[in-house]
């Protein structure tokens, strides 16, 4: 992560604090001042259960919290589906009404068991982005492995033998061993093998976890979501950080996951959400995947130089509710308006 990106995250954290002060600011006023009528909130999951593979990464919304947040969106915006959003992109015009487009990343099993029933009851469309390597619980995202490891450390602690072996693995890979949990969370896609090495020390079997917990959607569950009127998209093969990959690998991750969705689910549209972020992705990649209907980043309330590329708002970044997150995004947008800093140029 670059210094500029880190600075941006720190400033956004400040605006989330400010959103508590401005909690009762009328949303319509913020929309009017910013002229931003379209928001694209996104989540990973919703659950009333303790999801070990996620709890140390995201703030998991309960069903009650999620429904309250949906009611907030519905009060101030009109829900639109993927095809309506694609039309907005094709027309290259600003929306004429206040809209929200809802999406979910990683293809987790709660999309079928929890999220879809709530959305159907409320009449809200959504798009679910899937990693081709994880569908049917064939593999586990390395960050989810990290969360499981940290949970094990918190649950049983570290024996002297396990601690010594873990620290040695971290040292061998030039990682700080003074804070094991922090170091595990710092592991990225390029050195993800370290997590498996540490898991061996802890005697954790991730394949058994996949078998027991079934964290991901099955093919039949995805087909049921499609039959229920939801749309699906690609989210790469195995969720890498694109800014750490050469462009040929970025292209492979993108195209293979798009082909997987088309070949296995017989959908006649193409959409892709970048894993983690599209930060650092060059215009050259967009030029090579220009046959898709729409793509998505995670930079918040911003416009983009690519007309069919949309920036989404991550809602699970803090324990604040959707109203405060959305207000903080509008405040941040207004803060940057005088400097023309609200458009992302690739």
PDB file of C-alpha atoms in Angstrom, residues 11-159:
ATOM      1  CA  UNK A  11      -8.474  10.852   6.355  1.00  0.00           C
ATOM      2  CA  UNK A  12     -11.528   8.685   5.692  1.00  0.00           C
ATOM      3  CA  UNK A  13     -11.318   7.397   9.271  1.00  0.00           C
ATOM      4  CA  UNK A  14     -11.471  11.015  10.442  1.00  0.00           C
ATOM      5  CA  UNK A  15     -14.592  11.616   8.360  1.00  0.00           C
ATOM      6  CA  UNK A  16     -16.223   8.524   9.855  1.00  0.00           C
ATOM      7  CA  UNK A  17     -15.729  10.120  13.264  1.00  0.00           C
ATOM      8  CA  UNK A  18     -17.229  13.354  11.922  1.00  0.00           C
ATOM      9  CA  UNK A  19     -20.215  11.401  10.606  1.00  0.00           C
ATOM     10  CA  UNK A  20     -21.256  10.703  14.200  1.00  0.00           C
ATOM     11  CA  UNK A  21     -21.418  14.464  14.827  1.00  0.00           C
ATOM     12  CA  UNK A  22     -23.301  14.985  11.553  1.00  0.00           C
ATOM     13  CA  UNK A  23     -25.509  11.918  12.037  1.00  0.00           C
ATOM     14  CA  UNK A  24     -28.752  13.872  11.616  1.00  0.00           C
ATOM     15  CA  UNK A  25     -27.641  15.803   8.537  1.00  0.00           C
ATOM     16  CA  UNK A  26     -30.383  15.374   5.907  1.00  0.00           C
ATOM     17  CA  UNK A  27     -29.236  12.909   3.254  1.00  0.00           C
ATOM     18  CA  UNK A  28     -31.074  14.905   0.593  1.00  0.00           C
ATOM     19  CA  UNK A  29     -28.968  17.954   1.464  1.00  0.00           C
ATOM     20  CA  UNK A  30     -25.744  15.984   1.030  1.00  0.00           C
ATOM     21  CA  UNK A  31     -26.997  14.606  -2.290  1.00  0.00           C
ATOM     22  CA  UNK A  32     -27.925  18.108  -3.447  1.00  0.00           C
ATOM     23  CA  UNK A  33     -24.557  19.617  -2.472  1.00  0.00           C
ATOM     24  CA  UNK A  34     -22.481  16.804  -3.962  1.00  0.00           C
ATOM     25  CA  UNK A  35     -24.752  16.134  -6.967  1.00  0.00           C
ATOM     26  CA  UNK A  36     -24.101  12.424  -6.379  1.00  0.00           C
ATOM     27  CA  UNK A  37     -27.414  10.584  -6.701  1.00  0.00           C
ATOM     28  CA  UNK A  38     -25.987   7.078  -7.100  1.00  0.00           C
ATOM     29  CA  UNK A  39     -24.422   5.091  -4.274  1.00  0.00           C
ATOM     30  CA  UNK A  40     -23.083   1.544  -4.473  1.00  0.00           C
ATOM     31  CA  UNK A  41     -22.823  -0.008  -0.993  1.00  0.00           C
ATOM     32  CA  UNK A  42     -21.326  -3.484  -0.751  1.00  0.00           C
ATOM     33  CA  UNK A  43     -20.916  -6.208   1.858  1.00  0.00           C
ATOM     34  CA  UNK A  44     -19.298  -9.616   2.249  1.00  0.00           C
ATOM     35  CA  UNK A  45     -21.782 -11.375   4.479  1.00  0.00           C
ATOM     36  CA  UNK A  46     -24.619 -11.075   6.986  1.00  0.00           C
ATOM     37  CA  UNK A  47     -24.958 -13.469   9.903  1.00  0.00           C
ATOM     38  CA  UNK A  48     -26.090 -13.857  13.491  1.00  0.00           C
ATOM     39  CA  UNK A  49     -23.450 -16.554  13.938  1.00  0.00           C
ATOM     40  CA  UNK A  50     -19.806 -16.331  14.899  1.00  0.00           C
ATOM     41  CA  UNK A  51     -18.048 -16.788  11.543  1.00  0.00           C
ATOM     42  CA  UNK A  52     -14.481 -17.657  12.499  1.00  0.00           C
ATOM     43  CA  UNK A  53     -13.094 -17.153   8.984  1.00  0.00           C
ATOM     44  CA  UNK A  54     -14.383 -13.562   8.844  1.00  0.00           C
ATOM     45  CA  UNK A  55     -14.618 -12.205  12.393  1.00  0.00           C
ATOM     46  CA  UNK A  56     -11.024 -10.888  12.471  1.00  0.00           C
ATOM     47  CA  UNK A  57     -11.310  -9.193   9.057  1.00  0.00           C
ATOM     48  CA  UNK A  58     -14.694  -7.477   8.784  1.00  0.00           C
ATOM     49  CA  UNK A  59     -17.438  -6.161  11.031  1.00  0.00           C
ATOM     50  CA  UNK A  60     -20.156  -8.745  10.460  1.00  0.00           C
ATOM     51  CA  UNK A  61     -23.675  -7.316  10.307  1.00  0.00           C
ATOM     52  CA  UNK A  62     -26.458  -9.179  12.088  1.00  0.00           C
ATOM     53  CA  UNK A  63     -29.728  -9.721  10.245  1.00  0.00           C
ATOM     54  CA  UNK A  64     -31.320  -7.004  12.391  1.00  0.00           C
ATOM     55  CA  UNK A  65     -28.564  -4.503  11.554  1.00  0.00           C
ATOM     56  CA  UNK A  66     -28.681  -5.448   7.879  1.00  0.00           C
ATOM     57  CA  UNK A  67     -32.445  -4.970   7.621  1.00  0.00           C
ATOM     58  CA  UNK A  68     -32.148  -1.605   9.356  1.00  0.00           C
ATOM     59  CA  UNK A  69     -29.500  -0.558   6.828  1.00  0.00           C
ATOM     60  CA  UNK A  70     -31.626  -1.736   3.906  1.00  0.00           C
ATOM     61  CA  UNK A  71     -34.504   0.352   5.253  1.00  0.00           C
ATOM     62  CA  UNK A  72     -32.169   3.353   5.334  1.00  0.00           C
ATOM     63  CA  UNK A  73     -31.246   2.863   1.667  1.00  0.00           C
ATOM     64  CA  UNK A  74     -34.891   2.385   0.698  1.00  0.00           C
ATOM     65  CA  UNK A  75     -35.918   5.548   2.525  1.00  0.00           C
ATOM     66  CA  UNK A  76     -33.519   7.754   0.565  1.00  0.00           C
ATOM     67  CA  UNK A  77     -32.808   5.892  -2.682  1.00  0.00           C
ATOM     68  CA  UNK A  78     -34.480   3.655  -5.233  1.00  0.00           C
ATOM     69  CA  UNK A  79     -32.907   0.198  -5.702  1.00  0.00           C
ATOM     70  CA  UNK A  80     -31.637  -0.666  -9.187  1.00  0.00           C
ATOM     71  CA  UNK A  81     -30.400  -3.932 -10.633  1.00  0.00           C
ATOM     72  CA  UNK A  82     -27.290  -4.653 -12.657  1.00  0.00           C
ATOM     73  CA  UNK A  83     -29.001  -4.117 -16.005  1.00  0.00           C
ATOM     74  CA  UNK A  84     -30.271  -0.681 -14.998  1.00  0.00           C
ATOM     75  CA  UNK A  85     -26.774   0.218 -13.818  1.00  0.00           C
ATOM     76  CA  UNK A  86     -25.309  -0.998 -17.126  1.00  0.00           C
ATOM     77  CA  UNK A  87     -27.734   1.269 -18.974  1.00  0.00           C
ATOM     78  CA  UNK A  88     -26.505   4.232 -16.928  1.00  0.00           C
ATOM     79  CA  UNK A  89     -22.940   3.332 -17.951  1.00  0.00           C
ATOM     80  CA  UNK A  90     -23.839   2.974 -21.627  1.00  0.00           C
ATOM     81  CA  UNK A  91     -25.667   6.306 -21.704  1.00  0.00           C
ATOM     82  CA  UNK A  92     -22.692   7.949 -19.973  1.00  0.00           C
ATOM     83  CA  UNK A  93     -25.056  10.289 -18.139  1.00  0.00           C
ATOM     84  CA  UNK A  94     -25.597  11.076 -14.498  1.00  0.00           C
ATOM     85  CA  UNK A  95     -28.621   9.301 -12.961  1.00  0.00           C
ATOM     86  CA  UNK A  96     -31.837  11.320 -13.003  1.00  0.00           C
ATOM     87  CA  UNK A  97     -33.070   9.796  -9.722  1.00  0.00           C
ATOM     88  CA  UNK A  98     -31.534   8.815  -6.398  1.00  0.00           C
ATOM     89  CA  UNK A  99     -30.416   5.195  -6.788  1.00  0.00           C
ATOM     90  CA  UNK A 100     -28.560   2.537  -4.852  1.00  0.00           C
ATOM     91  CA  UNK A 101     -26.957  -0.574  -6.313  1.00  0.00           C
ATOM     92  CA  UNK A 102     -26.250  -3.379  -3.845  1.00  0.00           C
ATOM     93  CA  UNK A 103     -23.557  -6.028  -4.219  1.00  0.00           C
ATOM     94  CA  UNK A 104     -21.753  -8.702  -2.206  1.00  0.00           C
ATOM     95  CA  UNK A 105     -18.219 -10.057  -2.621  1.00  0.00           C
ATOM     96  CA  UNK A 106     -16.593 -13.489  -2.190  1.00  0.00           C
ATOM     97  CA  UNK A 107     -19.627 -15.727  -2.791  1.00  0.00           C
ATOM     98  CA  UNK A 108     -20.177 -16.736   0.822  1.00  0.00           C
ATOM     99  CA  UNK A 109     -22.872 -19.250   1.745  1.00  0.00           C
ATOM    100  CA  UNK A 110     -24.937 -16.718   3.719  1.00  0.00           C
ATOM    101  CA  UNK A 111     -25.918 -15.166   0.375  1.00  0.00           C
ATOM    102  CA  UNK A 112     -28.251 -18.104  -0.111  1.00  0.00           C
ATOM    103  CA  UNK A 113     -29.342 -18.829   3.449  1.00  0.00           C
ATOM    104  CA  UNK A 114     -29.598 -15.307   4.913  1.00  0.00           C
ATOM    105  CA  UNK A 115     -29.199 -12.446   2.446  1.00  0.00           C
ATOM    106  CA  UNK A 116     -31.331 -13.537  -0.521  1.00  0.00           C
ATOM    107  CA  UNK A 117     -34.495 -14.242   1.534  1.00  0.00           C
ATOM    108  CA  UNK A 118     -34.289 -10.773   3.123  1.00  0.00           C
ATOM    109  CA  UNK A 119     -33.685  -9.045  -0.212  1.00  0.00           C
ATOM    110  CA  UNK A 120     -36.551 -10.922  -1.876  1.00  0.00           C
ATOM    111  CA  UNK A 121     -38.914  -9.932   0.919  1.00  0.00           C
ATOM    112  CA  UNK A 122     -37.941  -6.273   0.548  1.00  0.00           C
ATOM    113  CA  UNK A 123     -37.855  -6.305  -3.258  1.00  0.00           C
ATOM    114  CA  UNK A 124     -34.184  -5.337  -3.536  1.00  0.00           C
ATOM    115  CA  UNK A 125     -32.038  -6.648  -6.415  1.00  0.00           C
ATOM    116  CA  UNK A 126     -28.363  -7.463  -5.884  1.00  0.00           C
ATOM    117  CA  UNK A 127     -25.275  -8.794  -7.629  1.00  0.00           C
ATOM    118  CA  UNK A 128     -23.057 -11.455  -6.068  1.00  0.00           C
ATOM    119  CA  UNK A 129     -19.380 -11.575  -7.077  1.00  0.00           C
ATOM    120  CA  UNK A 130     -17.735 -15.007  -7.001  1.00  0.00           C
ATOM    121  CA  UNK A 131     -14.158 -16.314  -6.967  1.00  0.00           C
ATOM    122  CA  UNK A 132     -13.937 -19.241  -9.366  1.00  0.00           C
ATOM    123  CA  UNK A 133     -11.468 -21.222  -7.227  1.00  0.00           C
ATOM    124  CA  UNK A 134     -13.651 -21.081  -4.106  1.00  0.00           C
ATOM    125  CA  UNK A 135     -17.107 -22.072  -5.416  1.00  0.00           C
ATOM    126  CA  UNK A 136     -18.277 -25.449  -4.041  1.00  0.00           C
ATOM    127  CA  UNK A 137     -15.806 -25.030  -1.158  1.00  0.00           C
ATOM    128  CA  UNK A 138     -12.841 -26.313  -3.152  1.00  0.00           C
ATOM    129  CA  UNK A 139     -10.341 -23.848  -1.672  1.00  0.00           C
ATOM    130  CA  UNK A 140     -10.181 -21.196   1.038  1.00  0.00           C
ATOM    131  CA  UNK A 141      -9.159 -17.544   0.637  1.00  0.00           C
ATOM    132  CA  UNK A 142      -5.816 -16.938   2.369  1.00  0.00           C
ATOM    133  CA  UNK A 143      -7.220 -14.033   4.412  1.00  0.00           C
ATOM    134  CA  UNK A 144      -9.950 -16.298   5.753  1.00  0.00           C
ATOM    135  CA  UNK A 145      -7.229 -18.757   6.720  1.00  0.00           C
ATOM    136  CA  UNK A 146      -5.511 -15.921   8.600  1.00  0.00           C
ATOM    137  CA  UNK A 147      -8.706 -15.180  10.537  1.00  0.00           C
ATOM    138  CA  UNK A 148      -9.020 -18.852  11.517  1.00  0.00           C
ATOM    139  CA  UNK A 149      -5.403 -18.865  12.735  1.00  0.00           C
ATOM    140  CA  UNK A 150      -5.899 -15.743  14.828  1.00  0.00           C
ATOM    141  CA  UNK A 151      -9.053 -17.181  16.343  1.00  0.00           C
ATOM    142  CA  UNK A 152      -7.119 -20.301  17.314  1.00  0.00           C
ATOM    143  CA  UNK A 153      -4.431 -18.175  18.978  1.00  0.00           C
ATOM    144  CA  UNK A 154      -7.047 -16.223  20.948  1.00  0.00           C
ATOM    145  CA  UNK A 155      -8.929 -19.373  21.903  1.00  0.00           C
ATOM    146  CA  UNK A 156      -6.120 -21.652  23.097  1.00  0.00           C
ATOM    147  CA  UNK A 157      -3.134 -19.340  23.318  1.00  0.00           C
ATOM    148  CA  UNK A 158       0.406 -20.258  22.324  1.00  0.00           C
ATOM    149  CA  UNK A 159       2.428 -23.021  23.918  1.00  0.00           C
TER     150      UNK A 159
END
